[in-house]
PDB file of C-alpha atoms in Angstrom:
ATOM      1  CA  MET W  29     110.800-318.517 -72.220  1.00 71.00           C
ATOM      2  CA  ALA W  30     113.527-315.828 -72.519  1.00 87.00           C
ATOM      3  CA  TRP W  31     115.422-314.219 -75.341  1.00 92.00           C
ATOM      4  CA  SER W  32     118.474-313.636 -76.468  1.00 92.00           C
ATOM      5  CA  THR W  33     119.988-309.903 -77.543  1.00 93.00           C
ATOM      6  CA  ARG W  34     119.932-310.632 -80.645  1.00 94.00           C
ATOM      7  CA  GLN W  35     116.734-312.864 -80.882  1.00 94.00           C
ATOM      8  CA  LEU W  36     114.890-309.438 -79.314  1.00 94.00           C
ATOM      9  CA  ALA W  37     116.527-307.556 -82.039  1.00 94.00           C
ATOM     10  CA  ASP W  38     115.201-309.879 -84.956  1.00 95.00           C
ATOM     11  CA  LEU W  39     111.338-309.531 -83.332  1.00 93.00           C
ATOM     12  CA  THR W  40     111.673-306.295 -82.925  1.00 93.00           C
ATOM     13  CA  GLY W  41     113.088-304.906 -86.421  1.00 92.00           C
ATOM     14  CA  SER W  42     116.245-303.348 -83.842  1.00 93.00           C
ATOM     15  CA  THR W  43     119.267-304.190 -83.583  1.00 95.00           C
ATOM     16  CA  VAL W  44     121.907-305.108 -80.980  1.00 95.00           C
ATOM     17  CA  LYS W  45     123.636-302.253 -81.071  1.00 96.00           C
ATOM     18  CA  ALA W  46     120.064-300.286 -80.590  1.00 95.00           C
ATOM     19  CA  ILE W  47     119.133-302.557 -78.003  1.00 95.00           C
ATOM     20  CA  ARG W  48     122.645-301.792 -76.470  1.00 95.00           C
ATOM     21  CA  HIS W  49     122.400-298.202 -76.312  1.00 95.00           C
ATOM     22  CA  TYR W  50     119.108-298.405 -74.716  1.00 95.00           C
ATOM     23  CA  HIS W  51     120.521-299.356 -71.961  1.00 95.00           C
ATOM     24  CA  GLU W  52     123.295-297.410 -71.762  1.00 94.00           C
ATOM     25  CA  ILE W  53     121.107-294.565 -71.596  1.00 92.00           C
ATOM     26  CA  GLY W  54     118.312-295.985 -69.375  1.00 92.00           C
ATOM     27  CA  LEU W  55     115.603-296.483 -71.202  1.00 93.00           C
ATOM     28  CA  LEU W  56     115.719-300.560 -71.044  1.00 94.00           C
ATOM     29  CA  ASP W  57     116.088-302.075 -68.498  1.00 94.00           C
ATOM     30  CA  VAL W  58     119.118-304.649 -68.296  1.00 93.00           C
ATOM     31  CA  PRO W  59     117.713-308.149 -68.123  1.00 93.00           C
ATOM     32  CA  GLU W  60     119.523-310.432 -65.421  1.00 91.00           C
ATOM     33  CA  ARG W  61     121.542-313.166 -67.181  1.00 90.00           C
ATOM     34  CA  ALA W  62     122.110-316.755 -67.275  1.00 87.00           C
ATOM     35  CA  ALA W  63     124.177-319.484 -65.748  1.00 86.00           C
ATOM     36  CA  ASN W  64     126.187-319.047 -68.961  1.00 86.00           C
ATOM     37  CA  GLY W  65     126.139-314.938 -68.961  1.00 86.00           C
ATOM     38  CA  TYR W  66     123.746-314.719 -71.705  1.00 87.00           C
ATOM     39  CA  LYS W  67     121.348-311.634 -70.868  1.00 91.00           C
ATOM     40  CA  GLN W  68     117.666-312.812 -70.528  1.00 93.00           C
ATOM     41  CA  TYR W  69     115.045-310.906 -72.030  1.00 95.00           C
ATOM     42  CA  GLN W  70     111.376-311.684 -70.474  1.00 94.00           C
ATOM     43  CA  VAL W  71     108.017-310.165 -72.503  1.00 95.00           C
ATOM     44  CA  SER W  72     108.372-306.435 -70.526  1.00 94.00           C
ATOM     45  CA  HIS W  73     111.748-306.258 -71.832  1.00 95.00           C
ATOM     46  CA  LEU W  74     110.214-306.602 -75.245  1.00 94.00           C
ATOM     47  CA  ILE W  75     106.647-304.603 -74.816  1.00 93.00           C
ATOM     48  CA  ARG W  76     108.992-301.216 -73.907  1.00 93.00           C
ATOM     49  CA  LEU W  77     111.887-301.614 -77.093  1.00 94.00           C
ATOM     50  CA  LEU W  78     108.338-302.107 -79.232  1.00 94.00           C
ATOM     51  CA  GLN W  79     106.906-298.863 -77.701  1.00 91.00           C
ATOM     52  CA  ILE W  80     110.367-297.472 -77.845  1.00 93.00           C
ATOM     53  CA  LYS W  81     110.556-298.504 -81.588  1.00 92.00           C
ATOM     54  CA  ARG W  82     107.129-296.918 -82.016  1.00 90.00           C
ATOM     55  CA  LEU W  83     108.354-293.478 -80.974  1.00 88.00           C
ATOM     56  CA  ARG W  84     110.834-293.366 -82.676  1.00 88.00           C
ATOM     57  CA  ASP W  85     109.007-294.639 -85.745  1.00 88.00           C
ATOM     58  CA  LEU W  86     106.641-290.852 -84.981  1.00 85.00           C
ATOM     59  CA  GLY W  87     110.258-288.889 -85.319  1.00 83.00           C
ATOM     60  CA  VAL W  88     110.146-288.642 -81.064  1.00 85.00           C
ATOM     61  CA  PRO W  89     113.603-288.198 -80.537  1.00 85.00           C
ATOM     62  CA  LEU W  90     115.573-290.793 -78.211  1.00 87.00           C
ATOM     63  CA  SER W  91     116.369-287.278 -75.349  1.00 84.00           C
ATOM     64  CA  GLN W  92     112.464-287.074 -75.162  1.00 83.00           C
ATOM     65  CA  VAL W  93     110.846-291.064 -75.764  1.00 85.00           C
ATOM     66  CA  ALA W  94     111.215-291.524 -71.626  1.00 81.00           C
ATOM     67  CA  ALA W  95     109.715-288.318 -70.586  1.00 75.00           C
ATOM     68  CA  LEU W  96     106.976-288.789 -73.065  1.00 74.00           C
ATOM     69  CA  GLY W  97     106.482-292.665 -72.190  1.00 62.00           C
ATOM     70  CA  ASN W  98     106.015-291.474 -68.097  1.00 61.00           C
ATOM     71  CA  ASP W  99     103.680-288.287 -69.728  1.00 56.00           C
ATOM     72  CA  GLU W 100     100.020-289.027 -68.421  1.00 55.00           C
ATOM     73  CA  GLU W 101      99.124-286.318 -70.475  1.00 63.00           C
ATOM     74  CA  PRO W 102     100.918-286.165 -73.963  1.00 69.00           C
ATOM     75  CA  ASP W 103      98.621-283.993 -75.954  1.00 79.00           C
ATOM     76  CA  GLU W 104     101.455-281.083 -75.447  1.00 79.00           C
ATOM     77  CA  ALA W 105     104.031-283.581 -76.264  1.00 77.00           C
ATOM     78  CA  ILE W 106     102.426-284.820 -79.679  1.00 81.00           C
ATOM     79  CA  ARG W 107     101.745-281.309 -80.614  1.00 85.00           C
ATOM     80  CA  ALA W 108     105.050-280.216 -79.960  1.00 82.00           C
ATOM     81  CA  LEU W 109     106.255-283.378 -82.108  1.00 83.00           C
ATOM     82  CA  ASP W 110     103.604-282.690 -84.839  1.00 87.00           C
ATOM     83  CA  ALA W 111     104.758-278.950 -85.332  1.00 90.00           C
ATOM     84  CA  GLU W 112     108.334-279.825 -85.875  1.00 87.00           C
ATOM     85  CA  LEU W 113     107.573-282.698 -87.845  1.00 87.00           C
ATOM     86  CA  ALA W 114     105.702-279.937 -90.280  1.00 92.00           C
ATOM     87  CA  ALA W 115     108.500-277.835 -89.829  1.00 92.00           C
ATOM     88  CA  THR W 116     110.664-280.590 -91.323  1.00 90.00           C
ATOM     89  CA  VAL W 117     108.197-281.160 -94.467  1.00 92.00           C
ATOM     90  CA  GLU W 118     108.262-277.686 -95.129  1.00 94.00           C
ATOM     91  CA  ARG W 119     111.719-277.422 -95.401  1.00 93.00           C
ATOM     92  CA  LEU W 120     112.451-281.174 -97.415  1.00 93.00           C
ATOM     93  CA  ASN W 121     109.790-279.167-100.318  1.00 95.00           C
ATOM     94  CA  ARG W 122     110.563-276.423-100.247  1.00 91.00           C
ATOM     95  CA  VAL W 123     114.853-278.125-101.168  1.00 91.00           C
ATOM     96  CA  ARG W 124     113.236-280.274-103.625  1.00 93.00           C
ATOM     97  CA  ALA W 125     111.717-277.857-105.399  1.00 91.00           C
ATOM     98  CA  GLU W 126     115.116-275.589-105.290  1.00 88.00           C
ATOM     99  CA  LEU W 127     116.528-279.245-106.281  1.00 90.00           C
ATOM    100  CA  ALA W 128     114.100-279.396-109.050  1.00 91.00           C
ATOM    101  CA  VAL W 129     114.827-275.570-110.053  1.00 87.00           C
ATOM    102  CA  ILE W 130     118.392-276.795-110.390  1.00 87.00           C
ATOM    103  CA  LEU W 131     118.167-280.132-112.306  1.00 89.00           C
ATOM    104  CA  ARG W 132     115.995-277.512-114.611  1.00 88.00           C
ATOM    105  CA  HIS W 133     118.878-275.346-115.285  1.00 85.00           C
ATOM    106  CA  ARG W 134     121.672-277.612-114.390  1.00 85.00           C
ATOM    107  CA  ALA W 135     122.620-275.029-112.535  1.00 83.00           C
ATOM    108  CA  PRO W 136     125.756-275.733-109.808  1.00 83.00           C
ATOM    109  CA  MET W 137     124.231-276.426-106.010  1.00 84.00           C
ATOM    110  CA  HIS W 138     125.760-273.968-104.653  1.00 82.00           C
ATOM    111  CA  VAL W 139     124.140-270.983-106.779  1.00 81.00           C
ATOM    112  CA  PRO W 140     120.920-269.294-105.553  1.00 81.00           C
ATOM    113  CA  PRO W 141     118.029-270.733-106.549  1.00 81.00           C
ATOM    114  CA  GLU W 142     117.154-267.294-107.846  1.00 79.00           C
ATOM    115  CA  PHE W 143     120.298-267.646-109.901  1.00 81.00           C
ATOM    116  CA  ALA W 144     119.903-270.975-111.384  1.00 84.00           C
ATOM    117  CA  PRO W 145     117.982-269.691-114.754  1.00 82.00           C
ATOM    118  CA  LEU W 146     121.146-267.540-115.120  1.00 80.00           C
ATOM    119  CA  SER W 147     123.677-269.956-113.942  1.00 79.00           C
ATOM    120  CA  GLN W 148     124.434-270.745-117.312  1.00 79.00           C
ATOM    121  CA  ASP W 149     125.418-267.384-118.145  1.00 79.00           C
ATOM    122  CA  LEU W 150     127.470-266.568-114.945  1.00 82.00           C
ATOM    123  CA  SER W 151     131.102-266.435-114.306  1.00 84.00           C
ATOM    124  CA  ASP W 152     132.264-268.429-111.630  1.00 87.00           C
ATOM    125  CA  THR W 153     133.478-264.321-109.607  1.00 90.00           C
ATOM    126  CA  ASN W 154     129.898-263.526-110.125  1.00 88.00           C
ATOM    127  CA  GLN W 155     128.133-267.103-108.656  1.00 88.00           C
ATOM    128  CA  SER W 156     130.357-266.230-105.647  1.00 90.00           C
ATOM    129  CA  LEU W 157     129.482-262.729-105.581  1.00 90.00           C
ATOM    130  CA  PHE W 158     125.872-264.050-105.900  1.00 88.00           C
ATOM    131  CA  MET W 159     126.268-266.317-102.769  1.00 89.00           C
ATOM    132  CA  ILE W 160     127.522-263.546-101.049  1.00 93.00           C
ATOM    133  CA  PHE W 161     125.248-260.769-101.654  1.00 91.00           C
ATOM    134  CA  SER W 162     122.474-263.658-101.104  1.00 90.00           C
ATOM    135  CA  THR W 163     123.627-263.625 -97.469  1.00 91.00           C
ATOM    136  CA  VAL W 164     122.607-259.625 -96.590  1.00 93.00           C
ATOM    137  CA  PHE W 165     119.847-258.938 -99.137  1.00 94.00           C
ATOM    138  CA  SER W 166     116.172-259.168 -98.049  1.00 93.00           C
ATOM    139  CA  GLU W 167     113.838-261.831 -99.477  1.00 90.00           C
ATOM    140  CA  GLU W 168     112.450-258.986-100.939  1.00 92.00           C
ATOM    141  CA  GLY W 169     116.054-257.848-101.699  1.00 91.00           C
ATOM    142  CA  MET W 170     116.657-260.504-103.398  1.00 90.00           C
ATOM    143  CA  GLU W 171     113.807-260.499-105.876  1.00 89.00           C
ATOM    144  CA  GLU W 172     114.929-257.060-106.810  1.00 90.00           C
ATOM    145  CA  PHE W 173     118.663-258.084-107.956  1.00 90.00           C
ATOM    146  CA  ARG W 174     117.191-261.017-109.654  1.00 87.00           C
ATOM    147  CA  GLN W 175     114.937-259.485-111.726  1.00 88.00           C
ATOM    148  CA  ILE W 176     117.964-256.718-112.448  1.00 88.00           C
ATOM    149  CA  VAL W 177     120.359-259.109-113.291  1.00 86.00           C
ATOM    150  CA  ALA W 178     118.148-260.676-115.627  1.00 82.00           C
ATOM    151  CA  VAL W 179     118.300-258.768-117.787  1.00 79.00           C
ATOM    152  CA  ARG W 180     121.454-259.088-120.172  1.00 71.00           C
ATOM    153  CA  ASP W 181     123.848-257.394-122.212  1.00 76.00           C
ATOM    154  CA  ASP W 182     127.256-257.415-123.932  1.00 82.00           C
ATOM    155  CA  LEU W 183     129.455-254.846-121.444  1.00 86.00           C
ATOM    156  CA  GLY W 184     128.398-257.157-118.697  1.00 85.00           C
ATOM    157  CA  ASP W 185     130.274-259.628-120.861  1.00 86.00           C
ATOM    158  CA  GLU W 186     132.362-256.795-121.520  1.00 92.00           C
ATOM    159  CA  PHE W 187     133.097-256.143-117.871  1.00 93.00           C
ATOM    160  CA  ASP W 188     133.937-260.206-117.307  1.00 91.00           C
ATOM    161  CA  VAL W 189     136.506-260.706-119.090  1.00 92.00           C
ATOM    162  CA  LEU W 190     138.366-257.511-118.850  1.00 95.00           C
ATOM    163  CA  PRO W 191     142.112-257.960-118.355  1.00 96.00           C
ATOM    164  CA  PRO W 192     143.746-257.092-114.821  1.00 96.00           C
ATOM    165  CA  ASP W 193     146.180-254.850-116.757  1.00 96.00           C
ATOM    166  CA  ALA W 194     143.448-252.914-118.983  1.00 96.00           C
ATOM    167  CA  ASP W 195     144.722-249.073-119.887  1.00 96.00           C
ATOM    168  CA  ASP W 196     143.605-245.854-118.612  1.00 95.00           C
ATOM    169  CA  ALA W 197     141.173-245.067-121.932  1.00 96.00           C
ATOM    170  CA  THR W 198     139.846-248.368-122.520  1.00 96.00           C
ATOM    171  CA  VAL W 199     138.538-248.359-118.694  1.00 96.00           C
ATOM    172  CA  ASP W 200     136.668-245.116-119.109  1.00 96.00           C
ATOM    173  CA  ARG W 201     135.203-245.762-122.293  1.00 95.00           C
ATOM    174  CA  LEU W 202     133.662-249.086-120.051  1.00 95.00           C
ATOM    175  CA  ALA W 203     132.629-247.118-117.654  1.00 95.00           C
ATOM    176  CA  GLU W 204     131.289-244.084-119.516  1.00 94.00           C
ATOM    177  CA  ARG W 205     128.819-247.124-121.356  1.00 94.00           C
ATOM    178  CA  ILE W 206     127.958-248.450-118.023  1.00 94.00           C
ATOM    179  CA  LEU W 207     126.758-245.044-116.437  1.00 93.00           C
ATOM    180  CA  PRO W 208     123.423-245.200-118.816  1.00 92.00           C
ATOM    181  CA  LEU W 209     122.208-248.832-117.954  1.00 91.00           C
ATOM    182  CA  VAL W 210     123.416-247.936-114.334  1.00 91.00           C
ATOM    183  CA  ARG W 211     121.208-244.678-114.084  1.00 91.00           C
ATOM    184  CA  ARG W 212     118.438-246.314-115.598  1.00 90.00           C
ATOM    185  CA  MET W 213     118.642-249.294-113.540  1.00 90.00           C
ATOM    186  CA  ARG W 214     118.575-246.856-110.280  1.00 90.00           C
ATOM    187  CA  ASP W 215     115.283-245.463-111.739  1.00 91.00           C
ATOM    188  CA  GLU W 216     113.536-248.849-112.568  1.00 91.00           C
ATOM    189  CA  HIS W 217     114.878-250.101-109.239  1.00 92.00           C
ATOM    190  CA  PRO W 218     114.941-247.477-106.356  1.00 92.00           C
ATOM    191  CA  TRP W 219     115.576-250.038-104.204  1.00 92.00           C
ATOM    192  CA  SER W 220     119.157-250.486-105.850  1.00 91.00           C
ATOM    193  CA  ASN W 221     119.866-246.845-104.581  1.00 89.00           C
ATOM    194  CA  ASP W 222     120.201-248.461-101.262  1.00 93.00           C
ATOM    195  CA  PRO W 223     120.571-252.209-101.652  1.00 93.00           C
ATOM    196  CA  VAL W 224     121.068-252.839 -97.705  1.00 92.00           C
ATOM    197  CA  ALA W 225     118.628-250.692 -96.113  1.00 93.00           C
ATOM    198  CA  ASP W 226     116.764-253.572 -95.328  1.00 93.00           C
ATOM    199  CA  SER W 227     119.222-256.195 -94.592  1.00 94.00           C
ATOM    200  CA  PRO W 228     118.547-259.108 -92.058  1.00 93.00           C
ATOM    201  CA  ARG W 229     122.289-258.356 -90.958  1.00 91.00           C
ATOM    202  CA  GLY W 230     122.276-254.411 -90.310  1.00 94.00           C
ATOM    203  CA  ALA W 231     123.132-252.211 -93.341  1.00 93.00           C
ATOM    204  CA  GLU W 232     127.002-251.707 -91.673  1.00 94.00           C
ATOM    205  CA  LEU W 233     127.821-255.301 -91.981  1.00 95.00           C
ATOM    206  CA  ALA W 234     125.966-256.361 -95.195  1.00 94.00           C
ATOM    207  CA  GLU W 235     127.435-253.459 -96.967  1.00 94.00           C
ATOM    208  CA  SER W 236     131.270-254.392 -95.725  1.00 94.00           C
ATOM    209  CA  THR W 237     130.454-257.712 -96.876  1.00 95.00           C
ATOM    210  CA  MET W 238     129.350-257.067 -99.747  1.00 94.00           C
ATOM    211  CA  ALA W 239     132.806-254.128-100.475  1.00 94.00           C
ATOM    212  CA  GLN W 240     135.724-256.843 -99.361  1.00 95.00           C
ATOM    213  CA  ALA W 241     134.004-259.408-101.967  1.00 94.00           C
ATOM    214  CA  VAL W 242     134.223-257.106-104.605  1.00 94.00           C
ATOM    215  CA  VAL W 243     137.342-255.814-103.475  1.00 95.00           C
ATOM    216  CA  GLU W 244     139.170-259.648-103.649  1.00 95.00           C
ATOM    217  CA  LEU W 245     137.067-261.368-106.326  1.00 95.00           C
ATOM    218  CA  TYR W 246     137.544-258.699-109.506  1.00 96.00           C
ATOM    219  CA  ASN W 247     140.997-257.743-111.261  1.00 96.00           C
ATOM    220  CA  PRO W 248     142.508-254.074-111.063  1.00 96.00           C
ATOM    221  CA  ALA W 249     140.863-252.983-113.978  1.00 96.00           C
ATOM    222  CA  GLN W 250     137.721-254.109-113.131  1.00 96.00           C
ATOM    223  CA  LEU W 251     137.585-252.517-109.906  1.00 96.00           C
ATOM    224  CA  ARG W 252     139.404-249.526-111.641  1.00 96.00           C
ATOM    225  CA  VAL W 253     135.225-249.304-113.662  1.00 96.00           C
ATOM    226  CA  LEU W 254     133.662-249.155-110.672  1.00 95.00           C
ATOM    227  CA  GLN W 255     135.913-246.533-109.241  1.00 95.00           C
ATOM    228  CA  ARG W 256     135.461-244.374-112.487  1.00 95.00           C
ATOM    229  CA  LEU W 257     132.032-245.236-112.572  1.00 94.00           C
ATOM    230  CA  ASN W 258     131.290-244.003-109.199  1.00 93.00           C
ATOM    231  CA  VAL W 259     132.973-240.571-110.244  1.00 93.00           C
ATOM    232  CA  LEU W 260     130.773-240.333-113.047  1.00 93.00           C
ATOM    233  CA  LEU W 261     127.445-241.172-110.605  1.00 91.00           C
ATOM    234  CA  GLU W 262     128.249-238.601-108.071  1.00 89.00           C
ATOM    235  CA  GLN W 263     128.777-235.525-111.331  1.00 88.00           C
ATOM    236  CA  ALA W 264     125.377-236.671-112.760  1.00 81.00           C
ATOM    237  CA  THR W 265     123.826-237.223-109.883  1.00 67.00           C
ATOM    238  CA  ASP W 266     122.533-234.283-106.789  1.00 54.00           C
ATOM    239  CA  ALA W 267     124.412-234.413-104.378  1.00 42.00           C
ATOM    240  CA  ASN W 268     121.456-234.598-101.580  1.00 43.00           C
ATOM    241  CA  ASP W 269     120.229-237.383-103.511  1.00 52.00           C
ATOM    242  CA  ASP W 270     123.432-239.312-104.039  1.00 45.00           C
ATOM    243  CA  THR W 271     124.686-242.707-102.213  1.00 47.00           C
ATOM    244  CA  PRO W 272     128.142-243.131-103.142  1.00 45.00           C
ATOM    245  CA  GLY W 273     129.028-245.778-100.535  1.00 44.00           C
ATOM    246  CA  HIS W 274     126.900-248.396-102.179  1.00 50.00           C
ATOM    247  CA  ASP W 275     128.233-248.099-105.215  1.00 53.00           C
ATOM    248  CA  ALA W 276     130.851-250.270-105.857  1.00 51.00           C
ATOM    249  CA  ALA W 277     129.345-253.091-104.610  1.00 51.00           C
ATOM    250  CA  HIS W 278     126.312-253.608-105.906  1.00 54.00           C
ATOM    251  CA  ASP W 279     127.383-252.290-109.614  1.00 58.00           C
ATOM    252  CA  ALA W 280     129.490-254.972-109.234  1.00 55.00           C
ATOM    253  CA  GLY W 281     126.775-257.264-109.411  1.00 54.00           C
ATOM    254  CA  ARG W 282     124.781-255.638-111.807  1.00 50.00           C
ATOM    255  CA  ARG W 283     127.662-256.435-113.912  1.00 50.00           C
ATOM    256  CA  GLY W 284     127.815-259.717-113.655  1.00 46.00           C
ATOM    257  CA  GLN W 285     124.552-259.798-116.289  1.00 42.00           C
TER     258      GLN W 285
END
């Protein structure tokens, strides 16, 4: 009694393509052929294919099947596989939790999950900025930033709709009205005085990334507001405690409320 490739595939719940692939990579011996040229699979092939399928069902990569099958003491390999699967389960559970938040708040999938509850109030520009900020802030920094932007105010909307050709008087008035909010924010959230200090990407790269994003995403009038705000902050803050290098990028994010 011998089986054809199709019959062997049906017996094991596999496919003809998979069996041929196992032959190609050396996991399954190629059987002898009958006079008509068809392969003739024996019980040994059936057993081996069932072993391969079992290991694959357990999540063993094809690259490790041969080694695991020949290992007389497979405990270490099994523990390593279990650890990999645990990490995969943790990642999938995290993704499912994030998807639940996105669905609950009807947020765009690309918005960082921390900002999903706020997504309906975020402009496209601020959604893009927050995506970039999420790559350079630490986890603790992201939580601080989320708390900051969760506080809504009309000035954020006013900043968002500021036309690119706004005159100097309009720019100056808006910067002056924003100033006390930023100063209070810095008092309540000391992290905001140097938000890239604990960046996992390094402070220099994080700062330059944020600054470049602000320059390219905000219009000329909005950038003038930020520049004017920096000047006002420098005038209002003791020089020894001032950190002007971070103001434009971070205060731009604060205006995204």
